Amino acid sequence: MTLPEGCILEMKVRLQRPLQEVWLPMSQGLLGDALGMSAVHVIRSFSLLRKWDLVRTGDGAIRIHDLDGLVRFSGFNPADADCEANGVRQH
């Protein structure tokens, strides 16, 4: 799992968001700083996620377009977040 997509899914689970949207009022560069990643890596990762139509970004939000696809791509395990999975199933 690369960090940006795992971070998106973990935020969705931890915030217990039933919708496929995570409000993230920060730049991708600032997200990279928070995750200990370079801004270039985060920007490339989001570009790839958008290209594969897994997420959409804009207006300070990350919209999960294909939740199951994002889970498969990231290898995310909801049990790792140690809280209710809120619609996120492990694949």
mmCIF file of N, CA and C in Angstrom, residues 20-60:
data_model
loop_
_atom_site.group_PDB
_atom_site.id
_atom_site.type_symbol
_atom_site.label_atom_id
_atom_site.label_comp_id
_atom_site.label_asym_id
_atom_site.label_seq_id
_atom_site.Cartn_x
_atom_site.Cartn_y
_atom_site.Cartn_z
ATOM 1 N N GLN A 20 -18.887 8.831 0.216
ATOM 2 C CA GLN A 20 -17.600 8.522 -0.406
ATOM 3 C C GLN A 20 -16.765 9.785 -0.554
ATOM 4 N N GLU A 21 -16.805 10.672 0.425
ATOM 5 C CA GLU A 21 -16.068 11.917 0.322
ATOM 6 C C GLU A 21 -15.324 12.183 1.620
ATOM 7 N N VAL A 22 -14.104 12.614 1.489
ATOM 8 C CA VAL A 22 -13.304 13.021 2.641
ATOM 9 C C VAL A 22 -12.916 14.472 2.414
ATOM 10 N N TRP A 23 -13.336 15.353 3.310
ATOM 11 C CA TRP A 23 -12.991 16.774 3.209
ATOM 12 C C TRP A 23 -11.565 16.932 3.695
ATOM 13 N N LEU A 24 -10.727 17.469 2.854
ATOM 14 C CA LEU A 24 -9.314 17.587 3.180
ATOM 15 C C LEU A 24 -8.834 18.966 2.759
ATOM 16 N N PRO A 25 -9.045 19.965 3.616
ATOM 17 C CA PRO A 25 -8.701 21.335 3.235
ATOM 18 C C PRO A 25 -7.201 21.625 3.359
ATOM 19 N N MET A 26 -6.411 20.901 2.564
ATOM 20 C CA MET A 26 -4.974 21.150 2.522
ATOM 21 C C MET A 26 -4.461 20.769 1.149
ATOM 22 N N SER A 27 -3.342 21.334 0.799
ATOM 23 C CA SER A 27 -2.739 21.014 -0.492
ATOM 24 C C SER A 27 -2.139 19.608 -0.460
ATOM 25 N N GLN A 28 -1.896 19.070 -1.642
ATOM 26 C CA GLN A 28 -1.258 17.758 -1.718
ATOM 27 C C GLN A 28 0.154 17.821 -1.151
ATOM 28 N N GLY A 29 0.816 18.958 -1.318
ATOM 29 C CA GLY A 29 2.152 19.127 -0.746
ATOM 30 C C GLY A 29 2.129 19.082 0.767
ATOM 31 N N LEU A 30 1.147 19.750 1.369
ATOM 32 C CA LEU A 30 1.011 19.738 2.824
ATOM 33 C C LEU A 30 0.642 18.335 3.316
ATOM 34 N N LEU A 31 -0.194 17.629 2.563
ATOM 35 C CA LEU A 31 -0.511 16.241 2.907
ATOM 36 C C LEU A 31 0.760 15.400 2.891
ATOM 37 N N GLY A 32 1.597 15.616 1.894
ATOM 38 C CA GLY A 32 2.872 14.905 1.830
ATOM 39 C C GLY A 32 3.723 15.170 3.052
ATOM 40 N N ASP A 33 3.782 16.432 3.469
ATOM 41 C CA ASP A 33 4.533 16.774 4.678
ATOM 42 C C ASP A 33 3.978 16.025 5.889
ATOM 43 N N ALA A 34 2.656 15.982 5.997
ATOM 44 C CA ALA A 34 2.017 15.312 7.136
ATOM 45 C C ALA A 34 2.281 13.809 7.133
ATOM 46 N N LEU A 35 2.408 13.235 5.937
ATOM 47 C CA LEU A 35 2.636 11.795 5.813
ATOM 48 C C LEU A 35 4.116 11.431 5.736
ATOM 49 N N GLY A 36 4.983 12.451 5.730
ATOM 50 C CA GLY A 36 6.414 12.185 5.614
ATOM 51 C C GLY A 36 6.814 11.774 4.213
ATOM 52 N N MET A 37 6.106 12.295 3.227
ATOM 53 C CA MET A 37 6.366 11.965 1.824
ATOM 54 C C MET A 37 6.681 13.243 1.066
ATOM 55 N N SER A 38 7.347 13.112 -0.048
ATOM 56 C CA SER A 38 7.613 14.287 -0.864
ATOM 57 C C SER A 38 6.325 14.732 -1.556
ATOM 58 N N ALA A 39 6.242 16.026 -1.810
ATOM 59 C CA ALA A 39 5.090 16.567 -2.531
ATOM 60 C C ALA A 39 4.987 15.917 -3.907
ATOM 61 N N VAL A 40 6.122 15.666 -4.547
ATOM 62 C CA VAL A 40 6.127 15.038 -5.877
ATOM 63 C C VAL A 40 5.477 13.659 -5.822
ATOM 64 N N HIS A 41 5.807 12.861 -4.804
ATOM 65 C CA HIS A 41 5.221 11.525 -4.687
ATOM 66 C C HIS A 41 3.709 11.604 -4.500
ATOM 67 N N VAL A 42 3.252 12.494 -3.641
ATOM 68 C CA VAL A 42 1.811 12.630 -3.392
ATOM 69 C C VAL A 42 1.092 13.085 -4.655
ATOM 70 N N ILE A 43 1.651 14.068 -5.342
ATOM 71 C CA ILE A 43 1.028 14.575 -6.568
ATOM 72 C C ILE A 43 0.962 13.488 -7.623
ATOM 73 N N ARG A 44 2.032 12.723 -7.783
ATOM 74 C CA ARG A 44 2.023 11.609 -8.755
ATOM 75 C C ARG A 44 1.033 10.531 -8.351
ATOM 76 N N SER A 45 0.945 10.245 -7.061
ATOM 77 C CA SER A 45 0.010 9.226 -6.580
ATOM 78 C C SER A 45 -1.428 9.637 -6.867
ATOM 79 N N PHE A 46 -1.767 10.893 -6.557
ATOM 80 C CA PHE A 46 -3.134 11.354 -6.828
ATOM 81 C C PHE A 46 -3.419 11.393 -8.320
ATOM 82 N N SER A 47 -2.426 11.739 -9.116
ATOM 83 C CA SER A 47 -2.595 11.736 -10.564
ATOM 84 C C SER A 47 -2.944 10.332 -11.055
ATOM 85 N N LEU A 48 -2.246 9.337 -10.527
ATOM 86 C CA LEU A 48 -2.512 7.948 -10.887
ATOM 87 C C LEU A 48 -3.894 7.511 -10.416
ATOM 88 N N LEU A 49 -4.265 7.881 -9.196
ATOM 89 C CA LEU A 49 -5.588 7.519 -8.676
ATOM 90 C C LEU A 49 -6.699 8.148 -9.510
ATOM 91 N N ARG A 50 -6.491 9.379 -9.965
ATOM 92 C CA ARG A 50 -7.485 10.029 -10.835
ATOM 93 C C ARG A 50 -7.510 9.366 -12.204
ATOM 94 N N LYS A 51 -6.344 9.038 -12.744
ATOM 95 C CA LYS A 51 -6.258 8.395 -14.065
ATOM 96 C C LYS A 51 -7.030 7.079 -14.071
ATOM 97 N N TRP A 52 -6.914 6.319 -12.998
ATOM 98 C CA TRP A 52 -7.603 5.035 -12.894
ATOM 99 C C TRP A 52 -9.041 5.198 -12.398
ATOM 100 N N ASP A 53 -9.491 6.447 -12.262
ATOM 101 C CA ASP A 53 -10.859 6.786 -11.877
ATOM 102 C C ASP A 53 -11.240 6.221 -10.503
ATOM 103 N N LEU A 54 -10.264 6.165 -9.606
ATOM 104 C CA LEU A 54 -10.528 5.696 -8.241
ATOM 105 C C LEU A 54 -10.970 6.845 -7.353
ATOM 106 N N VAL A 55 -10.416 8.029 -7.567
ATOM 107 C CA VAL A 55 -10.793 9.204 -6.782
ATOM 108 C C VAL A 55 -10.924 10.406 -7.711
ATOM 109 N N ARG A 56 -11.626 11.399 -7.193
ATOM 110 C CA ARG A 56 -11.710 12.706 -7.839
ATOM 111 C C ARG A 56 -11.339 13.725 -6.782
ATOM 112 N N THR A 57 -10.645 14.754 -7.180
ATOM 113 C CA THR A 57 -10.214 15.766 -6.223
ATOM 114 C C THR A 57 -10.658 17.138 -6.695
ATOM 115 N N GLY A 58 -10.803 18.028 -5.757
ATOM 116 C CA GLY A 58 -11.138 19.405 -6.065
ATOM 117 C C GLY A 58 -11.925 20.040 -4.942
ATOM 118 N N ASP A 59 -11.877 21.349 -4.862
ATOM 119 C CA ASP A 59 -12.625 22.100 -3.844
ATOM 120 C C ASP A 59 -12.316 21.639 -2.425
ATOM 121 N N GLY A 60 -11.077 21.217 -2.173
ATOM 122 C CA GLY A 60 -10.684 20.809 -0.831
ATOM 123 C C GLY A 60 -11.196 19.460 -0.403
#
